[in-house]
Amino acid sequence: MPLFARVWDRSPEELTIVVDDPVGRGLMHHVDGRVDPDRVVVRPVVGRDHDRVDAARRENWSWLGRWEATLPRGSQEVLPDVATYRRRVDAQQRRGETLMMMVELDGRVAGLVSLSTVQRGAMCQGVLGYWMVADAAGRGLGSLCVAIVIDLVIGELGLHRVEVNVRPENDRSLGLCAKLGLRREGLKVRYMNIAGEWADHVAFAVDVESMPEG
């Protein structure tokens, strides 16, 4: 972690959440044939952390690729290399314009929860996305980590509203939003380019007034 790194005008340690014994505490599920994790850590991605997250994403491409955002056909935009992306995102995080939270399961990268399109003033909101590696699926890790980040950005970082947009075909993500009690707001037609096609998304949201207690 870079010395003197700042995220939303805080140190990364201030935004790090540690959950010990998540299965024993009922925050994740036991899965037969798998060892229960001892610790979940959700913390900002800074510096070389981006390389670890990118490696995990690439290793799980067969699992994640169908849900990945892509540039539309004919776009002249060029995707940055990892080093350029790392510098750009770290600068945006210092300014409070985005937030990348890495999920570690017993020390290894297990996913990412991101907050982008952050707006201040009258809107005071952001758009949340997430992915988890294949061998972490079915254990409730995604629900736990998304809830943690929503609590953080609304409860501590001062946003009023968080939006989540999910492909209608993505049953796991639809189930996650339902499990967390997010408000379903409707269908966004051809909202984002996914895997080379303009794809509809179902919009969910949560705000200060609708946050569950506890």
PDB file of C-alpha atoms in Angstrom:
ATOM      1  CA  MET A   1       0.000   0.000   0.000  1.00  0.00           C
ATOM      2  CA  PRO A   2       1.553   3.358  -1.007  1.00  0.00           C
ATOM      3  CA  LEU A   3       2.776   5.535   1.840  1.00  0.00           C
ATOM      4  CA  PHE A   4       0.482   8.514   2.479  1.00  0.00           C
ATOM      5  CA  ALA A   5      -2.261   7.138   0.196  1.00  0.00           C
ATOM      6  CA  ARG A   6      -5.591   8.879   0.765  1.00  0.00           C
ATOM      7  CA  VAL A   7      -9.083   7.712  -0.159  1.00  0.00           C
ATOM      8  CA  TRP A   8     -11.969  10.150   0.235  1.00  0.00           C
ATOM      9  CA  ASP A   9      -9.664  12.257   2.420  1.00  0.00           C
ATOM     10  CA  ARG A  10      -9.046   9.334   4.768  1.00  0.00           C
ATOM     11  CA  SER A  11      -6.323   6.757   5.145  1.00  0.00           C
ATOM     12  CA  PRO A  12      -7.122   3.354   3.595  1.00  0.00           C
ATOM     13  CA  GLU A  13      -6.950   1.828   7.086  1.00  0.00           C
ATOM     14  CA  GLU A  14      -9.852   4.028   8.212  1.00  0.00           C
ATOM     15  CA  LEU A  15     -12.022   2.550   5.441  1.00  0.00           C
ATOM     16  CA  THR A  16     -10.980  -1.075   6.020  1.00  0.00           C
ATOM     17  CA  ILE A  17     -13.637  -3.436   7.419  1.00  0.00           C
ATOM     18  CA  VAL A  18     -12.634  -6.775   8.939  1.00  0.00           C
ATOM     19  CA  VAL A  19     -15.147  -9.549   9.638  1.00  0.00           C
ATOM     20  CA  ASP A  20     -13.820 -12.495  11.640  1.00  0.00           C
ATOM     21  CA  ASP A  21     -15.572 -15.884  11.666  1.00  0.00           C
ATOM     22  CA  PRO A  22     -18.240 -14.811   9.148  1.00  0.00           C
ATOM     23  CA  VAL A  23     -19.851 -18.280   8.977  1.00  0.00           C
ATOM     24  CA  GLY A  24     -19.984 -18.711  12.747  1.00  0.00           C
ATOM     25  CA  ARG A  25     -21.586 -15.275  13.052  1.00  0.00           C
ATOM     26  CA  GLY A  26     -24.231 -16.162  10.443  1.00  0.00           C
ATOM     27  CA  LEU A  27     -22.969 -13.632   7.894  1.00  0.00           C
ATOM     28  CA  MET A  28     -21.956 -16.276   5.325  1.00  0.00           C
ATOM     29  CA  HIS A  29     -23.124 -19.814   4.556  1.00  0.00           C
ATOM     30  CA  HIS A  30     -21.314 -23.055   5.231  1.00  0.00           C
ATOM     31  CA  VAL A  31     -20.898 -25.091   2.042  1.00  0.00           C
ATOM     32  CA  ASP A  32     -20.305 -28.815   2.301  1.00  0.00           C
ATOM     33  CA  GLY A  33     -16.869 -29.791   1.042  1.00  0.00           C
ATOM     34  CA  ARG A  34     -15.400 -26.311   1.545  1.00  0.00           C
ATOM     35  CA  VAL A  35     -13.426 -24.941   4.463  1.00  0.00           C
ATOM     36  CA  ASP A  36     -15.174 -22.095   6.263  1.00  0.00           C
ATOM     37  CA  PRO A  37     -13.206 -18.836   5.955  1.00  0.00           C
ATOM     38  CA  ASP A  38     -11.679 -17.315   9.054  1.00  0.00           C
ATOM     39  CA  ARG A  39     -11.686 -13.707   7.919  1.00  0.00           C
ATOM     40  CA  VAL A  40     -13.204 -11.382   5.324  1.00  0.00           C
ATOM     41  CA  VAL A  41     -11.490  -8.046   4.701  1.00  0.00           C
ATOM     42  CA  VAL A  42     -13.042  -5.292   2.613  1.00  0.00           C
ATOM     43  CA  ARG A  43     -10.582  -2.451   1.955  1.00  0.00           C
ATOM     44  CA  PRO A  44      -9.692   0.220  -0.591  1.00  0.00           C
ATOM     45  CA  VAL A  45      -7.756  -0.819  -3.684  1.00  0.00           C
ATOM     46  CA  VAL A  46      -4.691   1.427  -3.919  1.00  0.00           C
ATOM     47  CA  GLY A  47      -1.368   1.190  -5.733  1.00  0.00           C
ATOM     48  CA  ARG A  48      -0.285  -2.340  -6.565  1.00  0.00           C
ATOM     49  CA  ASP A  49      -3.553  -3.733  -5.193  1.00  0.00           C
ATOM     50  CA  HIS A  50      -4.982  -2.976  -8.633  1.00  0.00           C
ATOM     51  CA  ASP A  51      -2.632  -5.566 -10.135  1.00  0.00           C
ATOM     52  CA  ARG A  52      -3.885  -8.255  -7.722  1.00  0.00           C
ATOM     53  CA  VAL A  53      -7.517  -7.431  -8.465  1.00  0.00           C
ATOM     54  CA  ASP A  54      -6.880  -7.441 -12.220  1.00  0.00           C
ATOM     55  CA  ALA A  55      -5.152 -10.836 -11.966  1.00  0.00           C
ATOM     56  CA  ALA A  56      -8.104 -12.329 -10.075  1.00  0.00           C
ATOM     57  CA  ARG A  57     -10.519 -10.920 -12.630  1.00  0.00           C
ATOM     58  CA  ARG A  58      -8.522 -12.394 -15.524  1.00  0.00           C
ATOM     59  CA  GLU A  59      -8.256 -15.788 -13.820  1.00  0.00           C
ATOM     60  CA  ASN A  60     -12.060 -15.822 -13.508  1.00  0.00           C
ATOM     61  CA  TRP A  61     -12.843 -14.505 -16.990  1.00  0.00           C
ATOM     62  CA  SER A  62     -14.872 -17.576 -17.969  1.00  0.00           C
ATOM     63  CA  TRP A  63     -17.086 -16.849 -14.943  1.00  0.00           C
ATOM     64  CA  LEU A  64     -17.208 -13.048 -15.205  1.00  0.00           C
ATOM     65  CA  GLY A  65     -16.786 -12.271 -18.897  1.00  0.00           C
ATOM     66  CA  ARG A  66     -20.430 -12.430 -19.924  1.00  0.00           C
ATOM     67  CA  TRP A  67     -21.269  -9.622 -17.458  1.00  0.00           C
ATOM     68  CA  GLU A  68     -18.318  -7.327 -18.287  1.00  0.00           C
ATOM     69  CA  ALA A  69     -18.846  -3.804 -19.626  1.00  0.00           C
ATOM     70  CA  THR A  70     -17.371  -3.280 -23.096  1.00  0.00           C
ATOM     71  CA  LEU A  71     -16.763  -0.433 -25.512  1.00  0.00           C
ATOM     72  CA  PRO A  72     -19.514  -0.110 -28.158  1.00  0.00           C
ATOM     73  CA  ARG A  73     -18.729  -1.102 -31.722  1.00  0.00           C
ATOM     74  CA  GLY A  74     -17.075   1.761 -33.556  1.00  0.00           C
ATOM     75  CA  SER A  75     -15.874   3.483 -30.382  1.00  0.00           C
ATOM     76  CA  GLN A  76     -12.607   5.403 -30.801  1.00  0.00           C
ATOM     77  CA  GLU A  77     -11.832   5.191 -27.089  1.00  0.00           C
ATOM     78  CA  VAL A  78      -8.750   3.210 -26.086  1.00  0.00           C
ATOM     79  CA  LEU A  79      -8.775   1.278 -22.824  1.00  0.00           C
ATOM     80  CA  PRO A  80      -5.846   2.236 -20.551  1.00  0.00           C
ATOM     81  CA  ASP A  81      -3.185  -0.221 -19.493  1.00  0.00           C
ATOM     82  CA  VAL A  82      -3.186  -1.320 -15.849  1.00  0.00           C
ATOM     83  CA  ALA A  83      -0.543   1.225 -14.782  1.00  0.00           C
ATOM     84  CA  THR A  84      -2.468   4.142 -16.319  1.00  0.00           C
ATOM     85  CA  TYR A  85      -5.736   2.844 -14.900  1.00  0.00           C
ATOM     86  CA  ARG A  86      -4.133   2.505 -11.457  1.00  0.00           C
ATOM     87  CA  ARG A  87      -2.951   6.119 -11.418  1.00  0.00           C
ATOM     88  CA  ARG A  88      -6.274   7.410 -12.736  1.00  0.00           C
ATOM     89  CA  VAL A  89      -8.404   5.535 -10.211  1.00  0.00           C
ATOM     90  CA  ASP A  90      -6.159   6.378  -7.265  1.00  0.00           C
ATOM     91  CA  ALA A  91      -6.449  10.076  -8.174  1.00  0.00           C
ATOM     92  CA  GLN A  92     -10.247   9.764  -8.442  1.00  0.00           C
ATOM     93  CA  GLN A  93     -10.376   8.055  -5.056  1.00  0.00           C
ATOM     94  CA  ARG A  94      -8.324  10.829  -3.463  1.00  0.00           C
ATOM     95  CA  ARG A  95     -10.906  13.310  -4.771  1.00  0.00           C
ATOM     96  CA  GLY A  96     -13.862  11.195  -3.622  1.00  0.00           C
ATOM     97  CA  GLU A  97     -15.107  10.587  -7.174  1.00  0.00           C
ATOM     98  CA  THR A  98     -15.010   6.790  -7.059  1.00  0.00           C
ATOM     99  CA  LEU A  99     -14.335   4.038  -4.523  1.00  0.00           C
ATOM    100  CA  MET A 100     -12.833   0.622  -5.244  1.00  0.00           C
ATOM    101  CA  MET A 101     -13.118  -1.862  -2.368  1.00  0.00           C
ATOM    102  CA  MET A 102     -11.222  -5.140  -2.651  1.00  0.00           C
ATOM    103  CA  VAL A 103     -12.642  -8.254  -1.004  1.00  0.00           C
ATOM    104  CA  GLU A 104     -10.080 -10.590   0.568  1.00  0.00           C
ATOM    105  CA  LEU A 105     -11.045 -14.023   1.819  1.00  0.00           C
ATOM    106  CA  ASP A 106      -8.342 -15.335   4.154  1.00  0.00           C
ATOM    107  CA  GLY A 107      -5.799 -13.126   2.406  1.00  0.00           C
ATOM    108  CA  ARG A 108      -6.594 -13.865  -1.234  1.00  0.00           C
ATOM    109  CA  VAL A 109      -8.523 -11.612  -3.590  1.00  0.00           C
ATOM    110  CA  ALA A 110     -12.109 -12.833  -3.820  1.00  0.00           C
ATOM    111  CA  GLY A 111     -13.883  -9.914  -5.451  1.00  0.00           C
ATOM    112  CA  LEU A 112     -14.444  -6.199  -5.872  1.00  0.00           C
ATOM    113  CA  VAL A 113     -17.193  -3.776  -4.873  1.00  0.00           C
ATOM    114  CA  SER A 114     -16.965  -0.460  -6.715  1.00  0.00           C
ATOM    115  CA  LEU A 115     -18.723   2.870  -6.439  1.00  0.00           C
ATOM    116  CA  SER A 116     -18.617   5.115  -9.504  1.00  0.00           C
ATOM    117  CA  THR A 117     -20.431   8.079 -11.077  1.00  0.00           C
ATOM    118  CA  VAL A 118     -20.361   9.820  -7.691  1.00  0.00           C
ATOM    119  CA  GLN A 119     -22.343  13.054  -7.653  1.00  0.00           C
ATOM    120  CA  ARG A 120     -22.479  15.671  -4.917  1.00  0.00           C
ATOM    121  CA  GLY A 121     -24.809  18.566  -4.267  1.00  0.00           C
ATOM    122  CA  ALA A 122     -28.486  18.044  -4.988  1.00  0.00           C
ATOM    123  CA  MET A 123     -27.963  14.436  -6.189  1.00  0.00           C
ATOM    124  CA  CYS A 124     -25.479  13.126  -3.591  1.00  0.00           C
ATOM    125  CA  GLN A 125     -25.358   9.585  -4.950  1.00  0.00           C
ATOM    126  CA  GLY A 126     -23.243   6.908  -6.627  1.00  0.00           C
ATOM    127  CA  VAL A 127     -23.636   3.755  -8.724  1.00  0.00           C
ATOM    128  CA  LEU A 128     -22.451   0.506  -7.152  1.00  0.00           C
ATOM    129  CA  GLY A 129     -21.133  -2.566  -8.981  1.00  0.00           C
ATOM    130  CA  TYR A 130     -19.566  -5.796  -7.796  1.00  0.00           C
ATOM    131  CA  TRP A 131     -18.118  -9.166  -8.756  1.00  0.00           C
ATOM    132  CA  MET A 132     -16.898 -12.207  -6.837  1.00  0.00           C
ATOM    133  CA  VAL A 133     -14.598 -15.016  -8.021  1.00  0.00           C
ATOM    134  CA  ALA A 134     -16.173 -18.304  -9.057  1.00  0.00           C
ATOM    135  CA  ASP A 135     -15.128 -20.387  -6.072  1.00  0.00           C
ATOM    136  CA  ALA A 136     -16.608 -17.814  -3.663  1.00  0.00           C
ATOM    137  CA  ALA A 137     -20.092 -18.094  -5.193  1.00  0.00           C
ATOM    138  CA  GLY A 138     -23.002 -19.480  -3.230  1.00  0.00           C
ATOM    139  CA  ARG A 139     -21.673 -18.580   0.198  1.00  0.00           C
ATOM    140  CA  GLY A 140     -23.273 -15.172   0.741  1.00  0.00           C
ATOM    141  CA  LEU A 141     -19.965 -13.329   0.366  1.00  0.00           C
ATOM    142  CA  GLY A 142     -21.321 -10.930  -2.248  1.00  0.00           C
ATOM    143  CA  SER A 143     -24.323  -9.969  -0.136  1.00  0.00           C
ATOM    144  CA  LEU A 144     -22.133  -9.402   2.910  1.00  0.00           C
ATOM    145  CA  CYS A 145     -19.630  -7.209   1.076  1.00  0.00           C
ATOM    146  CA  VAL A 146     -22.206  -5.164  -0.839  1.00  0.00           C
ATOM    147  CA  ALA A 147     -24.028  -4.499   2.442  1.00  0.00           C
ATOM    148  CA  ILE A 148     -20.742  -3.448   4.061  1.00  0.00           C
ATOM    149  CA  VAL A 149     -19.950  -0.959   1.295  1.00  0.00           C
ATOM    150  CA  ILE A 150     -23.487   0.474   1.232  1.00  0.00           C
ATOM    151  CA  ASP A 151     -23.297   0.962   5.006  1.00  0.00           C
ATOM    152  CA  LEU A 152     -19.935   2.673   4.565  1.00  0.00           C
ATOM    153  CA  VAL A 153     -20.830   5.114   1.797  1.00  0.00           C
ATOM    154  CA  ILE A 154     -24.258   6.067   3.164  1.00  0.00           C
ATOM    155  CA  GLY A 155     -23.617   5.701   6.876  1.00  0.00           C
ATOM    156  CA  GLU A 156     -20.111   7.191   7.075  1.00  0.00           C
ATOM    157  CA  LEU A 157     -19.081   8.856   3.805  1.00  0.00           C
ATOM    158  CA  GLY A 158     -22.232  10.933   3.505  1.00  0.00           C
ATOM    159  CA  LEU A 159     -23.943   9.865   0.291  1.00  0.00           C
ATOM    160  CA  HIS A 160     -27.731   9.993   0.297  1.00  0.00           C
ATOM    161  CA  ARG A 161     -28.440   7.323  -2.333  1.00  0.00           C
ATOM    162  CA  VAL A 162     -26.779   4.310  -3.943  1.00  0.00           C
ATOM    163  CA  GLU A 163     -28.001   2.736  -7.183  1.00  0.00           C
ATOM    164  CA  VAL A 164     -27.354  -0.810  -8.406  1.00  0.00           C
ATOM    165  CA  ASN A 165     -28.088  -1.881 -11.999  1.00  0.00           C
ATOM    166  CA  VAL A 166     -28.426  -5.591 -12.786  1.00  0.00           C
ATOM    167  CA  ARG A 167     -28.902  -7.548 -15.997  1.00  0.00           C
ATOM    168  CA  PRO A 168     -32.351  -9.227 -16.026  1.00  0.00           C
ATOM    169  CA  GLU A 169     -30.628 -12.555 -16.818  1.00  0.00           C
ATOM    170  CA  ASN A 170     -28.333 -12.340 -13.794  1.00  0.00           C
ATOM    171  CA  ASP A 171     -30.344 -14.345 -11.284  1.00  0.00           C
ATOM    172  CA  ARG A 172     -27.591 -14.268  -8.643  1.00  0.00           C
ATOM    173  CA  SER A 173     -27.405 -10.482  -8.632  1.00  0.00           C
ATOM    174  CA  LEU A 174     -31.181 -10.106  -8.685  1.00  0.00           C
ATOM    175  CA  GLY A 175     -31.294 -12.392  -5.651  1.00  0.00           C
ATOM    176  CA  LEU A 176     -28.604 -10.359  -3.892  1.00  0.00           C
ATOM    177  CA  CYS A 177     -30.566  -7.131  -4.351  1.00  0.00           C
ATOM    178  CA  ALA A 178     -33.745  -8.785  -3.085  1.00  0.00           C
ATOM    179  CA  LYS A 179     -31.913 -10.275  -0.087  1.00  0.00           C
ATOM    180  CA  LEU A 180     -30.602  -6.841   0.908  1.00  0.00           C
ATOM    181  CA  GLY A 181     -34.019  -5.255   0.524  1.00  0.00           C
ATOM    182  CA  LEU A 182     -32.984  -2.806  -2.191  1.00  0.00           C
ATOM    183  CA  ARG A 183     -35.863  -0.923  -3.808  1.00  0.00           C
ATOM    184  CA  ARG A 184     -36.632  -2.059  -7.362  1.00  0.00           C
ATOM    185  CA  GLU A 185     -37.146   1.055  -9.487  1.00  0.00           C
ATOM    186  CA  GLY A 186     -37.698  -0.247 -13.014  1.00  0.00           C
ATOM    187  CA  LEU A 187     -36.064  -1.297 -16.277  1.00  0.00           C
ATOM    188  CA  LYS A 188     -33.364   0.730 -18.012  1.00  0.00           C
ATOM    189  CA  VAL A 189     -33.561  -0.208 -21.687  1.00  0.00           C
ATOM    190  CA  ARG A 190     -30.186  -0.596 -23.481  1.00  0.00           C
ATOM    191  CA  TYR A 191     -28.527   0.979 -20.451  1.00  0.00           C
ATOM    192  CA  MET A 192     -24.950  -0.295 -20.886  1.00  0.00           C
ATOM    193  CA  ASN A 193     -22.787  -2.095 -23.406  1.00  0.00           C
ATOM    194  CA  ILE A 194     -22.109  -5.579 -22.033  1.00  0.00           C
ATOM    195  CA  ALA A 195     -20.083  -8.269 -23.821  1.00  0.00           C
ATOM    196  CA  GLY A 196     -20.416  -6.327 -27.085  1.00  0.00           C
ATOM    197  CA  GLU A 197     -24.175  -5.627 -26.977  1.00  0.00           C
ATOM    198  CA  TRP A 198     -26.398  -2.889 -25.581  1.00  0.00           C
ATOM    199  CA  ALA A 199     -28.071  -4.559 -22.615  1.00  0.00           C
ATOM    200  CA  ASP A 200     -31.143  -3.782 -20.519  1.00  0.00           C
ATOM    201  CA  HIS A 201     -30.677  -3.479 -16.747  1.00  0.00           C
ATOM    202  CA  VAL A 202     -33.027  -3.584 -13.788  1.00  0.00           C
ATOM    203  CA  ALA A 203     -32.463  -0.597 -11.494  1.00  0.00           C
ATOM    204  CA  PHE A 204     -32.376  -0.954  -7.720  1.00  0.00           C
ATOM    205  CA  ALA A 205     -31.614   1.702  -5.123  1.00  0.00           C
ATOM    206  CA  VAL A 206     -31.290   2.394  -1.420  1.00  0.00           C
ATOM    207  CA  ASP A 207     -31.136   5.750   0.318  1.00  0.00           C
ATOM    208  CA  VAL A 208     -30.805   7.127   3.836  1.00  0.00           C
ATOM    209  CA  GLU A 209     -34.539   6.921   4.431  1.00  0.00           C
ATOM    210  CA  SER A 210     -34.851   3.292   3.296  1.00  0.00           C
ATOM    211  CA  MET A 211     -31.753   1.873   4.995  1.00  0.00           C
ATOM    212  CA  PRO A 212     -32.697  -1.070   7.200  1.00  0.00           C
ATOM    213  CA  GLU A 213     -31.837  -0.841  10.875  1.00  0.00           C
ATOM    214  CA  GLY A 214     -29.050  -2.940  12.347  1.00  0.00           C
TER     215      GLY A 214
END
